[in-house]
mmCIF file of C-alpha atoms in Angstrom:
data_model
loop_
_atom_site.group_PDB
_atom_site.id
_atom_site.type_symbol
_atom_site.label_atom_id
_atom_site.label_comp_id
_atom_site.label_asym_id
_atom_site.label_seq_id
_atom_site.Cartn_x
_atom_site.Cartn_y
_atom_site.Cartn_z
ATOM 1 C CA UNK A 172 -4.793 15.260 -8.216
ATOM 2 C CA UNK A 173 -6.097 13.052 -5.459
ATOM 3 C CA UNK A 174 -6.382 14.861 -2.151
ATOM 4 C CA UNK A 175 -4.633 12.730 0.496
ATOM 5 C CA UNK A 176 -7.193 13.891 3.042
ATOM 6 C CA UNK A 177 -9.907 12.122 1.061
ATOM 7 C CA UNK A 178 -7.778 9.094 0.331
ATOM 8 C CA UNK A 179 -9.748 6.884 2.681
ATOM 9 C CA UNK A 180 -12.825 7.472 0.520
ATOM 10 C CA UNK A 181 -10.992 6.760 -2.711
ATOM 11 C CA UNK A 182 -9.148 3.643 -1.599
ATOM 12 C CA UNK A 183 -12.000 1.393 -0.598
ATOM 13 C CA UNK A 184 -12.114 -1.853 1.314
ATOM 14 C CA UNK A 185 -10.559 -4.023 -1.341
ATOM 15 C CA UNK A 186 -7.612 -1.713 -1.867
ATOM 16 C CA UNK A 187 -7.153 -1.550 1.887
ATOM 17 C CA UNK A 188 -7.067 -5.355 2.030
ATOM 18 C CA UNK A 189 -4.565 -5.573 -0.825
ATOM 19 C CA UNK A 190 -2.297 -2.939 0.653
ATOM 20 C CA UNK A 191 -2.586 -4.604 4.039
ATOM 21 C CA UNK A 192 -1.363 -7.806 2.406
ATOM 22 C CA UNK A 193 1.530 -5.935 0.822
ATOM 23 C CA UNK A 194 2.342 -4.421 4.185
ATOM 24 C CA UNK A 195 2.338 -7.913 5.668
ATOM 25 C CA UNK A 196 4.851 -8.968 3.065
ATOM 26 C CA UNK A 197 6.959 -5.937 3.952
ATOM 27 C CA UNK A 198 6.884 -6.810 7.648
ATOM 28 C CA UNK A 199 7.950 -10.375 6.953
ATOM 29 C CA UNK A 200 10.700 -9.291 4.597
ATOM 30 C CA UNK A 201 13.333 -10.502 7.024
ATOM 31 C CA UNK A 202 12.069 -14.016 6.434
ATOM 32 C CA UNK A 203 12.484 -13.957 2.672
ATOM 33 C CA UNK A 204 15.663 -11.904 2.673
ATOM 34 C CA UNK A 205 17.435 -14.739 4.462
ATOM 35 C CA UNK A 206 16.696 -16.942 1.488
ATOM 36 C CA UNK A 207 17.930 -14.502 -1.142
ATOM 37 C CA UNK A 208 19.461 -11.256 0.089
ATOM 38 C CA UNK A 209 20.132 -9.954 -3.418
ATOM 39 C CA UNK A 210 16.419 -9.935 -4.174
ATOM 40 C CA UNK A 211 15.675 -7.031 -1.883
ATOM 41 C CA UNK A 212 16.366 -3.401 -2.717
ATOM 42 C CA UNK A 213 17.866 -0.992 -0.227
ATOM 43 C CA UNK A 214 15.147 0.881 1.578
ATOM 44 C CA UNK A 215 15.272 4.598 0.875
ATOM 45 C CA UNK A 216 14.095 7.353 3.195
ATOM 46 C CA UNK A 217 10.490 8.464 2.967
ATOM 47 C CA UNK A 218 9.822 12.058 1.890
ATOM 48 C CA UNK A 219 7.781 14.307 4.179
ATOM 49 C CA UNK A 220 4.590 13.969 2.123
ATOM 50 C CA UNK A 221 4.533 10.182 2.622
ATOM 51 C CA UNK A 222 4.658 10.603 6.399
ATOM 52 C CA UNK A 223 1.766 13.083 6.399
ATOM 53 C CA UNK A 224 -0.430 10.939 4.171
ATOM 54 C CA UNK A 225 0.419 7.781 6.130
ATOM 55 C CA UNK A 226 -0.493 9.602 9.350
ATOM 56 C CA UNK A 227 -3.877 10.582 7.914
ATOM 57 C CA UNK A 228 -4.500 7.007 6.791
ATOM 58 C CA UNK A 229 -3.446 5.626 10.167
ATOM 59 C CA UNK A 230 -5.824 8.078 11.851
ATOM 60 C CA UNK A 231 -8.685 6.384 10.013
ATOM 61 C CA UNK A 232 -7.671 2.746 10.556
ATOM 62 C CA UNK A 233 -6.020 2.792 13.993
ATOM 63 C CA UNK A 234 -7.325 0.689 16.889
ATOM 64 C CA UNK A 235 -10.052 2.662 18.664
ATOM 65 C CA UNK A 236 -10.022 2.083 22.405
ATOM 66 C CA UNK A 237 -12.789 2.660 24.990
ATOM 67 C CA UNK A 238 -12.595 6.060 26.663
ATOM 68 C CA UNK A 239 -11.334 4.570 29.937
ATOM 69 C CA UNK A 240 -8.516 2.690 28.163
ATOM 70 C CA UNK A 241 -7.199 5.397 25.856
ATOM 71 C CA UNK A 242 -3.392 5.474 25.992
ATOM 72 C CA UNK A 243 -2.740 8.249 23.482
ATOM 73 C CA UNK A 244 -5.181 10.907 22.320
ATOM 74 C CA UNK A 245 -4.920 11.215 18.554
ATOM 75 C CA UNK A 246 -7.331 14.101 18.116
ATOM 76 C CA UNK A 247 -9.962 14.265 15.396
ATOM 77 C CA UNK A 248 -8.377 16.379 12.668
ATOM 78 C CA UNK A 249 -6.397 15.224 9.649
ATOM 79 C CA UNK A 250 -3.184 16.949 8.690
ATOM 80 C CA UNK A 251 -3.268 19.320 5.711
ATOM 81 C CA UNK A 252 -1.340 17.980 2.770
ATOM 82 C CA UNK A 253 -1.020 18.272 -0.965
ATOM 83 C CA UNK A 254 0.776 16.203 -3.549
ATOM 84 C CA UNK A 255 2.200 17.049 -6.912
ATOM 85 C CA UNK A 256 1.160 14.721 -9.730
ATOM 86 C CA UNK A 257 4.541 12.980 -9.627
ATOM 87 C CA UNK A 258 4.334 12.455 -5.876
ATOM 88 C CA UNK A 259 0.811 11.077 -6.135
ATOM 89 C CA UNK A 260 1.859 8.408 -8.610
ATOM 90 C CA UNK A 261 5.101 7.493 -6.831
ATOM 91 C CA UNK A 262 4.299 7.701 -3.132
ATOM 92 C CA UNK A 263 0.652 6.734 -2.714
ATOM 93 C CA UNK A 264 1.277 3.045 -2.143
ATOM 94 C CA UNK A 265 4.238 3.777 0.125
ATOM 95 C CA UNK A 266 1.933 5.828 2.348
ATOM 96 C CA UNK A 267 -0.527 2.958 2.685
ATOM 97 C CA UNK A 268 2.198 0.424 3.397
ATOM 98 C CA UNK A 269 3.661 2.650 6.103
ATOM 99 C CA UNK A 270 0.238 3.206 7.669
ATOM 100 C CA UNK A 271 -0.595 -0.512 7.762
ATOM 101 C CA UNK A 272 2.831 -1.393 9.136
ATOM 102 C CA UNK A 273 2.310 1.141 11.914
ATOM 103 C CA UNK A 274 -1.138 -0.282 12.626
ATOM 104 C CA UNK A 275 0.298 -3.763 13.070
ATOM 105 C CA UNK A 276 2.668 -2.491 15.767
ATOM 106 C CA UNK A 277 0.370 0.124 17.304
ATOM 107 C CA UNK A 278 0.343 -1.423 20.790
ATOM 108 C CA UNK A 279 4.123 -1.780 20.899
ATOM 109 C CA UNK A 280 4.816 1.696 19.523
ATOM 110 C CA UNK A 281 2.381 3.289 21.974
ATOM 111 C CA UNK A 282 4.079 1.478 24.851
ATOM 112 C CA UNK A 283 7.460 2.794 23.735
ATOM 113 C CA UNK A 284 6.147 6.363 23.572
ATOM 114 C CA UNK A 285 4.570 6.106 27.020
ATOM 115 C CA UNK A 286 7.713 4.509 28.475
ATOM 116 C CA UNK A 287 9.842 7.448 27.318
ATOM 117 C CA UNK A 288 7.374 9.970 28.747
ATOM 118 C CA UNK A 289 7.699 11.892 25.510
ATOM 119 C CA UNK A 290 4.307 13.585 25.670
ATOM 120 C CA UNK A 291 4.938 15.347 28.961
ATOM 121 C CA UNK A 292 8.059 16.903 27.472
ATOM 122 C CA UNK A 293 6.441 18.552 24.463
ATOM 123 C CA UNK A 294 3.593 20.891 23.571
ATOM 124 C CA UNK A 295 2.929 19.226 20.224
ATOM 125 C CA UNK A 296 -0.873 19.101 19.665
ATOM 126 C CA UNK A 297 -2.821 15.835 19.730
ATOM 127 C CA UNK A 298 -3.519 15.992 16.007
ATOM 128 C CA UNK A 299 0.190 15.296 15.377
ATOM 129 C CA UNK A 300 0.219 12.099 17.435
ATOM 130 C CA UNK A 301 -0.647 9.978 14.396
ATOM 131 C CA UNK A 302 2.345 11.525 12.671
ATOM 132 C CA UNK A 303 4.523 10.802 15.710
ATOM 133 C CA UNK A 304 3.667 7.106 15.820
ATOM 134 C CA UNK A 305 4.010 6.659 12.044
ATOM 135 C CA UNK A 306 7.406 8.339 12.048
ATOM 136 C CA UNK A 307 8.458 6.357 15.125
ATOM 137 C CA UNK A 308 7.738 3.100 13.304
ATOM 138 C CA UNK A 309 9.973 4.157 10.435
ATOM 139 C CA UNK A 310 12.599 5.565 12.836
ATOM 140 C CA UNK A 311 13.021 2.243 14.639
ATOM 141 C CA UNK A 312 12.879 0.407 11.307
ATOM 142 C CA UNK A 313 15.915 2.473 10.271
ATOM 143 C CA UNK A 314 17.642 1.421 13.525
ATOM 144 C CA UNK A 315 17.222 5.015 14.738
ATOM 145 C CA UNK A 316 19.491 6.304 11.992
ATOM 146 C CA UNK A 317 18.810 9.735 10.413
ATOM 147 C CA UNK A 318 16.958 10.095 7.147
ATOM 148 C CA UNK A 319 18.980 10.732 4.006
ATOM 149 C CA UNK A 320 17.128 13.078 1.644
ATOM 150 C CA UNK A 321 18.160 14.926 -1.513
ATOM 151 C CA UNK A 322 19.082 18.590 -1.161
ATOM 152 C CA UNK A 323 16.003 19.699 -3.086
ATOM 153 C CA UNK A 324 13.552 17.655 -0.985
ATOM 154 C CA UNK A 325 10.324 19.472 -0.099
ATOM 155 C CA UNK A 326 9.926 19.789 3.665
ATOM 156 C CA UNK A 327 6.739 20.032 5.718
ATOM 157 C CA UNK A 328 6.921 21.956 9.032
ATOM 158 C CA UNK A 329 4.920 19.393 11.020
ATOM 159 C CA UNK A 330 7.172 16.563 9.855
ATOM 160 C CA UNK A 331 10.289 18.529 10.699
ATOM 161 C CA UNK A 332 8.909 19.291 14.166
ATOM 162 C CA UNK A 333 8.120 15.648 14.894
ATOM 163 C CA UNK A 334 11.430 14.472 13.458
ATOM 164 C CA UNK A 335 13.340 16.857 15.713
ATOM 165 C CA UNK A 336 11.328 15.605 18.681
ATOM 166 C CA UNK A 337 12.059 11.948 17.918
ATOM 167 C CA UNK A 338 15.736 12.663 17.326
ATOM 168 C CA UNK A 339 15.962 14.416 20.687
ATOM 169 C CA UNK A 340 14.502 11.287 22.323
ATOM 170 C CA UNK A 341 16.568 8.885 20.218
ATOM 171 C CA UNK A 342 18.449 7.320 23.131
ATOM 172 C CA UNK A 343 15.360 6.975 25.306
ATOM 173 C CA UNK A 344 13.322 5.490 22.440
ATOM 174 C CA UNK A 345 16.026 2.938 21.651
ATOM 175 C CA UNK A 346 16.268 2.040 25.342
ATOM 176 C CA UNK A 347 12.489 1.664 25.623
ATOM 177 C CA UNK A 348 12.463 -0.639 22.605
ATOM 178 C CA UNK A 349 15.298 -2.677 24.112
ATOM 179 C CA UNK A 350 13.403 -3.021 27.399
ATOM 180 C CA UNK A 351 10.330 -4.136 25.487
ATOM 181 C CA UNK A 352 12.352 -6.766 23.634
ATOM 182 C CA UNK A 353 13.946 -8.005 26.874
ATOM 183 C CA UNK A 354 10.554 -8.178 28.557
ATOM 184 C CA UNK A 355 9.210 -10.380 25.768
ATOM 185 C CA UNK A 356 12.515 -12.236 25.246
ATOM 186 C CA UNK A 357 12.340 -11.175 21.593
ATOM 187 C CA UNK A 358 15.164 -10.832 19.082
ATOM 188 C CA UNK A 359 13.393 -7.992 17.280
ATOM 189 C CA UNK A 360 10.203 -5.965 17.368
ATOM 190 C CA UNK A 361 8.746 -8.457 14.880
ATOM 191 C CA UNK A 362 9.115 -11.272 17.410
ATOM 192 C CA UNK A 363 7.093 -9.315 19.975
ATOM 193 C CA UNK A 364 3.995 -9.809 17.840
ATOM 194 C CA UNK A 365 1.628 -12.610 18.938
ATOM 195 C CA UNK A 366 2.516 -15.991 17.504
ATOM 196 C CA UNK A 367 -0.719 -16.125 15.498
ATOM 197 C CA UNK A 368 0.162 -12.844 13.787
ATOM 198 C CA UNK A 369 3.719 -13.995 13.074
ATOM 199 C CA UNK A 370 2.399 -17.189 11.497
ATOM 200 C CA UNK A 371 0.158 -15.081 9.285
ATOM 201 C CA UNK A 372 3.203 -13.012 8.333
ATOM 202 C CA UNK A 373 5.142 -16.152 7.468
ATOM 203 C CA UNK A 374 2.299 -17.443 5.308
ATOM 204 C CA UNK A 375 1.988 -14.057 3.626
ATOM 205 C CA UNK A 376 5.677 -14.145 2.736
ATOM 206 C CA UNK A 377 5.106 -17.305 0.683
ATOM 207 C CA UNK A 378 1.977 -16.148 -1.138
ATOM 208 C CA UNK A 379 2.542 -15.052 -4.740
ATOM 209 C CA UNK A 380 1.749 -11.566 -5.974
ATOM 210 C CA UNK A 381 -0.816 -11.156 -8.731
ATOM 211 C CA UNK A 382 -0.931 -8.329 -11.244
ATOM 212 C CA UNK A 383 -2.986 -7.869 -14.390
ATOM 213 C CA UNK A 384 -1.749 -6.365 -17.625
ATOM 214 C CA UNK A 385 -3.652 -3.295 -18.787
ATOM 215 C CA UNK A 386 -4.071 -4.385 -22.408
ATOM 216 C CA UNK A 387 -5.724 -1.049 -23.146
ATOM 217 C CA UNK A 388 -2.284 0.578 -22.845
ATOM 218 C CA UNK A 389 0.217 -2.152 -23.618
ATOM 219 C CA UNK A 390 0.373 -5.576 -25.242
ATOM 220 C CA UNK A 391 1.150 -8.794 -23.415
ATOM 221 C CA UNK A 392 4.417 -9.280 -25.299
ATOM 222 C CA UNK A 393 5.564 -5.743 -24.526
ATOM 223 C CA UNK A 394 5.153 -6.445 -20.822
ATOM 224 C CA UNK A 395 6.948 -9.785 -21.105
ATOM 225 C CA UNK A 396 9.854 -8.126 -22.936
ATOM 226 C CA UNK A 397 10.045 -5.300 -20.407
ATOM 227 C CA UNK A 398 10.181 -7.764 -17.507
ATOM 228 C CA UNK A 399 12.853 -9.841 -19.262
ATOM 229 C CA UNK A 400 15.001 -6.724 -19.650
ATOM 230 C CA UNK A 401 14.745 -6.277 -15.885
ATOM 231 C CA UNK A 402 16.013 -9.787 -15.260
ATOM 232 C CA UNK A 403 12.729 -11.688 -14.866
ATOM 233 C CA UNK A 404 12.374 -15.022 -16.660
ATOM 234 C CA UNK A 405 9.000 -16.180 -17.959
ATOM 235 C CA UNK A 406 8.179 -19.677 -16.688
ATOM 236 C CA UNK A 407 5.159 -21.955 -16.768
ATOM 237 C CA UNK A 408 4.644 -21.929 -13.008
ATOM 238 C CA UNK A 409 6.121 -20.333 -9.883
ATOM 239 C CA UNK A 410 7.783 -23.448 -8.521
ATOM 240 C CA UNK A 411 10.770 -21.836 -6.818
ATOM 241 C CA UNK A 412 9.962 -18.706 -4.847
ATOM 242 C CA UNK A 413 13.595 -17.592 -4.754
ATOM 243 C CA UNK A 414 13.963 -17.279 -8.519
ATOM 244 C CA UNK A 415 13.443 -13.978 -10.347
ATOM 245 C CA UNK A 416 10.594 -15.258 -12.483
ATOM 246 C CA UNK A 417 7.000 -14.632 -13.483
ATOM 247 C CA UNK A 418 4.264 -16.824 -14.895
ATOM 248 C CA UNK A 419 0.960 -16.298 -16.694
ATOM 249 C CA UNK A 420 -2.058 -17.371 -14.670
ATOM 250 C CA UNK A 421 -3.766 -20.454 -16.091
ATOM 251 C CA UNK A 422 -7.264 -18.967 -15.750
ATOM 252 C CA UNK A 423 -6.751 -15.308 -16.735
ATOM 253 C CA UNK A 424 -4.641 -14.637 -19.822
ATOM 254 C CA UNK A 425 -3.567 -11.134 -18.750
ATOM 255 C CA UNK A 426 -2.764 -11.941 -15.110
ATOM 256 C CA UNK A 427 0.848 -12.486 -14.067
ATOM 257 C CA UNK A 428 2.198 -14.202 -10.949
ATOM 258 C CA UNK A 429 5.379 -13.148 -9.137
ATOM 259 C CA UNK A 430 7.221 -14.386 -6.037
ATOM 260 C CA UNK A 431 6.183 -12.091 -3.206
ATOM 261 C CA UNK A 432 9.626 -10.894 -2.145
ATOM 262 C CA UNK A 433 10.124 -9.039 -5.431
ATOM 263 C CA UNK A 434 7.351 -6.651 -4.438
ATOM 264 C CA UNK A 435 9.600 -3.683 -3.672
ATOM 265 C CA UNK A 436 11.515 -4.035 -6.920
ATOM 266 C CA UNK A 437 8.313 -4.354 -8.933
ATOM 267 C CA UNK A 438 6.731 -1.303 -7.314
ATOM 268 C CA UNK A 439 9.548 0.816 -8.701
ATOM 269 C CA UNK A 440 9.303 -0.214 -12.348
ATOM 270 C CA UNK A 441 7.655 1.969 -14.982
ATOM 271 C CA UNK A 442 5.070 -0.697 -15.829
ATOM 272 C CA UNK A 443 3.517 -0.145 -12.408
ATOM 273 C CA UNK A 444 3.984 3.617 -12.335
ATOM 274 C CA UNK A 445 2.392 3.981 -15.791
ATOM 275 C CA UNK A 446 -0.624 1.815 -14.876
ATOM 276 C CA UNK A 447 0.320 -0.805 -17.454
ATOM 277 C CA UNK A 448 0.590 -3.465 -14.750
ATOM 278 C CA UNK A 449 -1.875 -3.381 -11.844
ATOM 279 C CA UNK A 450 -1.423 -5.262 -8.576
ATOM 280 C CA UNK A 451 -4.736 -6.850 -7.586
ATOM 281 C CA UNK A 452 -5.814 -10.092 -5.948
ATOM 282 C CA UNK A 453 -6.560 -12.850 -8.433
ATOM 283 C CA UNK A 454 -10.109 -13.286 -7.118
ATOM 284 C CA UNK A 455 -11.008 -9.846 -8.542
ATOM 285 C CA UNK A 456 -9.514 -10.621 -11.923
ATOM 286 C CA UNK A 457 -11.142 -14.044 -12.020
ATOM 287 C CA UNK A 458 -14.556 -12.451 -11.460
ATOM 288 C CA UNK A 459 -14.009 -10.037 -14.339
ATOM 289 C CA UNK A 460 -12.853 -12.793 -16.694
ATOM 290 C CA UNK A 461 -15.826 -14.966 -15.717
ATOM 291 C CA UNK A 462 -18.266 -12.198 -16.634
ATOM 292 C CA UNK A 463 -16.456 -11.590 -19.926
ATOM 293 C CA UNK A 464 -16.771 -15.278 -20.806
ATOM 294 C CA UNK A 465 -20.528 -15.343 -20.106
ATOM 295 C CA UNK A 466 -21.810 -12.203 -21.839
ATOM 296 C CA UNK A 467 -22.733 -11.600 -25.454
ATOM 297 C CA UNK A 468 -21.246 -8.750 -27.491
ATOM 298 C CA UNK A 469 -24.176 -6.416 -26.803
ATOM 299 C CA UNK A 470 -25.035 -7.420 -23.225
ATOM 300 C CA UNK A 471 -24.962 -4.595 -20.696
ATOM 301 C CA UNK A 472 -23.160 -5.052 -17.387
ATOM 302 C CA UNK A 473 -24.343 -3.883 -13.971
ATOM 303 C CA UNK A 474 -21.595 -3.741 -11.344
ATOM 304 C CA UNK A 475 -22.534 -3.514 -7.649
ATOM 305 C CA UNK A 476 -20.314 -3.731 -4.566
ATOM 306 C CA UNK A 477 -17.315 -3.737 -6.865
ATOM 307 C CA UNK A 478 -14.895 -2.929 -4.070
ATOM 308 C CA UNK A 479 -12.391 -1.224 -6.365
ATOM 309 C CA UNK A 480 -12.241 1.129 -9.324
ATOM 310 C CA UNK A 481 -9.485 -1.116 -10.631
ATOM 311 C CA UNK A 482 -12.076 -3.864 -11.042
ATOM 312 C CA UNK A 483 -14.334 -1.494 -12.986
ATOM 313 C CA UNK A 484 -11.420 -0.484 -15.194
ATOM 314 C CA UNK A 485 -10.443 -4.119 -15.762
ATOM 315 C CA UNK A 486 -14.003 -4.973 -16.776
ATOM 316 C CA UNK A 487 -14.165 -2.069 -19.210
ATOM 317 C CA UNK A 488 -10.787 -2.903 -20.747
ATOM 318 C CA UNK A 489 -11.679 -6.561 -21.333
ATOM 319 C CA UNK A 490 -14.996 -5.582 -22.976
ATOM 320 C CA UNK A 491 -13.636 -2.693 -25.047
ATOM 321 C CA UNK A 492 -14.450 -4.574 -28.246
ATOM 322 C CA UNK A 493 -18.079 -5.079 -27.216
ATOM 323 C CA UNK A 494 -21.036 -2.743 -27.595
ATOM 324 C CA UNK A 495 -21.847 -3.357 -23.934
ATOM 325 C CA UNK A 496 -22.599 -0.521 -21.553
ATOM 326 C CA UNK A 497 -21.209 -0.747 -18.050
ATOM 327 C CA UNK A 498 -23.324 0.610 -15.201
ATOM 328 C CA UNK A 499 -21.673 1.057 -11.818
ATOM 329 C CA UNK A 500 -23.623 1.533 -8.601
ATOM 330 C CA UNK A 501 -22.227 3.156 -5.512
ATOM 331 C CA UNK A 502 -20.773 6.538 -6.465
ATOM 332 C CA UNK A 503 -21.604 8.689 -3.471
ATOM 333 C CA UNK A 504 -20.388 12.129 -4.506
ATOM 334 C CA UNK A 505 -19.128 14.239 -7.389
ATOM 335 C CA UNK A 506 -15.698 14.258 -5.730
ATOM 336 C CA UNK A 507 -15.534 10.467 -5.762
ATOM 337 C CA UNK A 508 -16.790 10.455 -9.355
ATOM 338 C CA UNK A 509 -13.992 12.860 -10.250
ATOM 339 C CA UNK A 510 -11.383 10.662 -8.548
ATOM 340 C CA UNK A 511 -12.612 7.652 -10.508
ATOM 341 C CA UNK A 512 -12.432 9.523 -13.801
ATOM 342 C CA UNK A 513 -8.893 10.665 -13.020
ATOM 343 C CA UNK A 514 -7.865 7.069 -12.360
ATOM 344 C CA UNK A 515 -9.516 5.882 -15.588
ATOM 345 C CA UNK A 516 -7.683 8.604 -17.504
ATOM 346 C CA UNK A 517 -4.346 7.444 -16.087
ATOM 347 C CA UNK A 518 -5.208 3.873 -17.017
ATOM 348 C CA UNK A 519 -6.189 4.883 -20.548
ATOM 349 C CA UNK A 520 -9.748 3.592 -20.279
ATOM 350 C CA UNK A 521 -11.763 6.783 -19.721
ATOM 351 C CA UNK A 522 -13.655 6.306 -22.998
ATOM 352 C CA UNK A 523 -14.403 2.662 -22.229
ATOM 353 C CA UNK A 524 -16.221 3.269 -18.939
ATOM 354 C CA UNK A 525 -19.357 4.490 -20.583
ATOM 355 C CA UNK A 526 -21.625 5.305 -17.697
ATOM 356 C CA UNK A 527 -21.419 5.740 -13.946
ATOM 357 C CA UNK A 528 -24.424 6.671 -11.890
ATOM 358 C CA UNK A 529 -25.411 7.151 -8.256
ATOM 359 C CA UNK A 530 -27.125 4.251 -6.546
#
């Protein structure tokens, strides 16, 4: 089981970039939903464990201000947390999306918290401030409506404490957000963002999503059939972004292309949860396919600065019929090595990744 406290080590720069892109698509969802409302799924409430993990992630990626300009003291400690295996597989990406969404609105959310004078009214320690701002983002995203959780939901004391605090300040928080919108003459919190950021969001909403098929676990046709059963039509190219379609990339035979606004629906299908379909930028897959096309059956492969264990797994899966050995530089600790092996096991390629060694 991946320890959420070490998640920042496991999810490296490339994963952060990909999840940031997905978060951008989430933030610009209002743009695509106007084109096809039926495409979006209803947003469900986050469980407590997602908030805690998102807070720990946000703690590592938040904007660091000079000492004389610090608005909120976030402390230095991460929150203790543990996931069950099911939670790890289901909620990991949600935690990263929530953290990146919060990061995008950090300045605005901090202003709202300061405007309500919430910190002078509580004795909550600084180490919970990351949790406060993450939960505030989701709270305003829900229009300050209460969470709806199943009766058997696992609760975390810190989350319950922060949730009670935010609920007690509900009216003041909503008023502070309204004042912020009036000040910026903005229809929503999204429109308070700088124009350059909003243009990036709009562009992100039109970019297709790429995912590669893990042919070590499933065949191409099985994936096509599964997607068809879920209402997706296979086409030659993604010409109309509103249609529920997918296409095979012209350069990489196992890479599929989807319209971006089906992201939430796709994240909830078993193909993704079972690591049979992996979201990853096409540039990573193209690199792997290029290497595969250039090597001989018995050529060894040295991978450096890979940026993602998914890339290593993809390389090993594509060369599973070769006698090649794959050497990977950059493993910094036994813990990270263990995390990689766990991921490879889930992806069904643990026997294909023949050798990892410290650089």
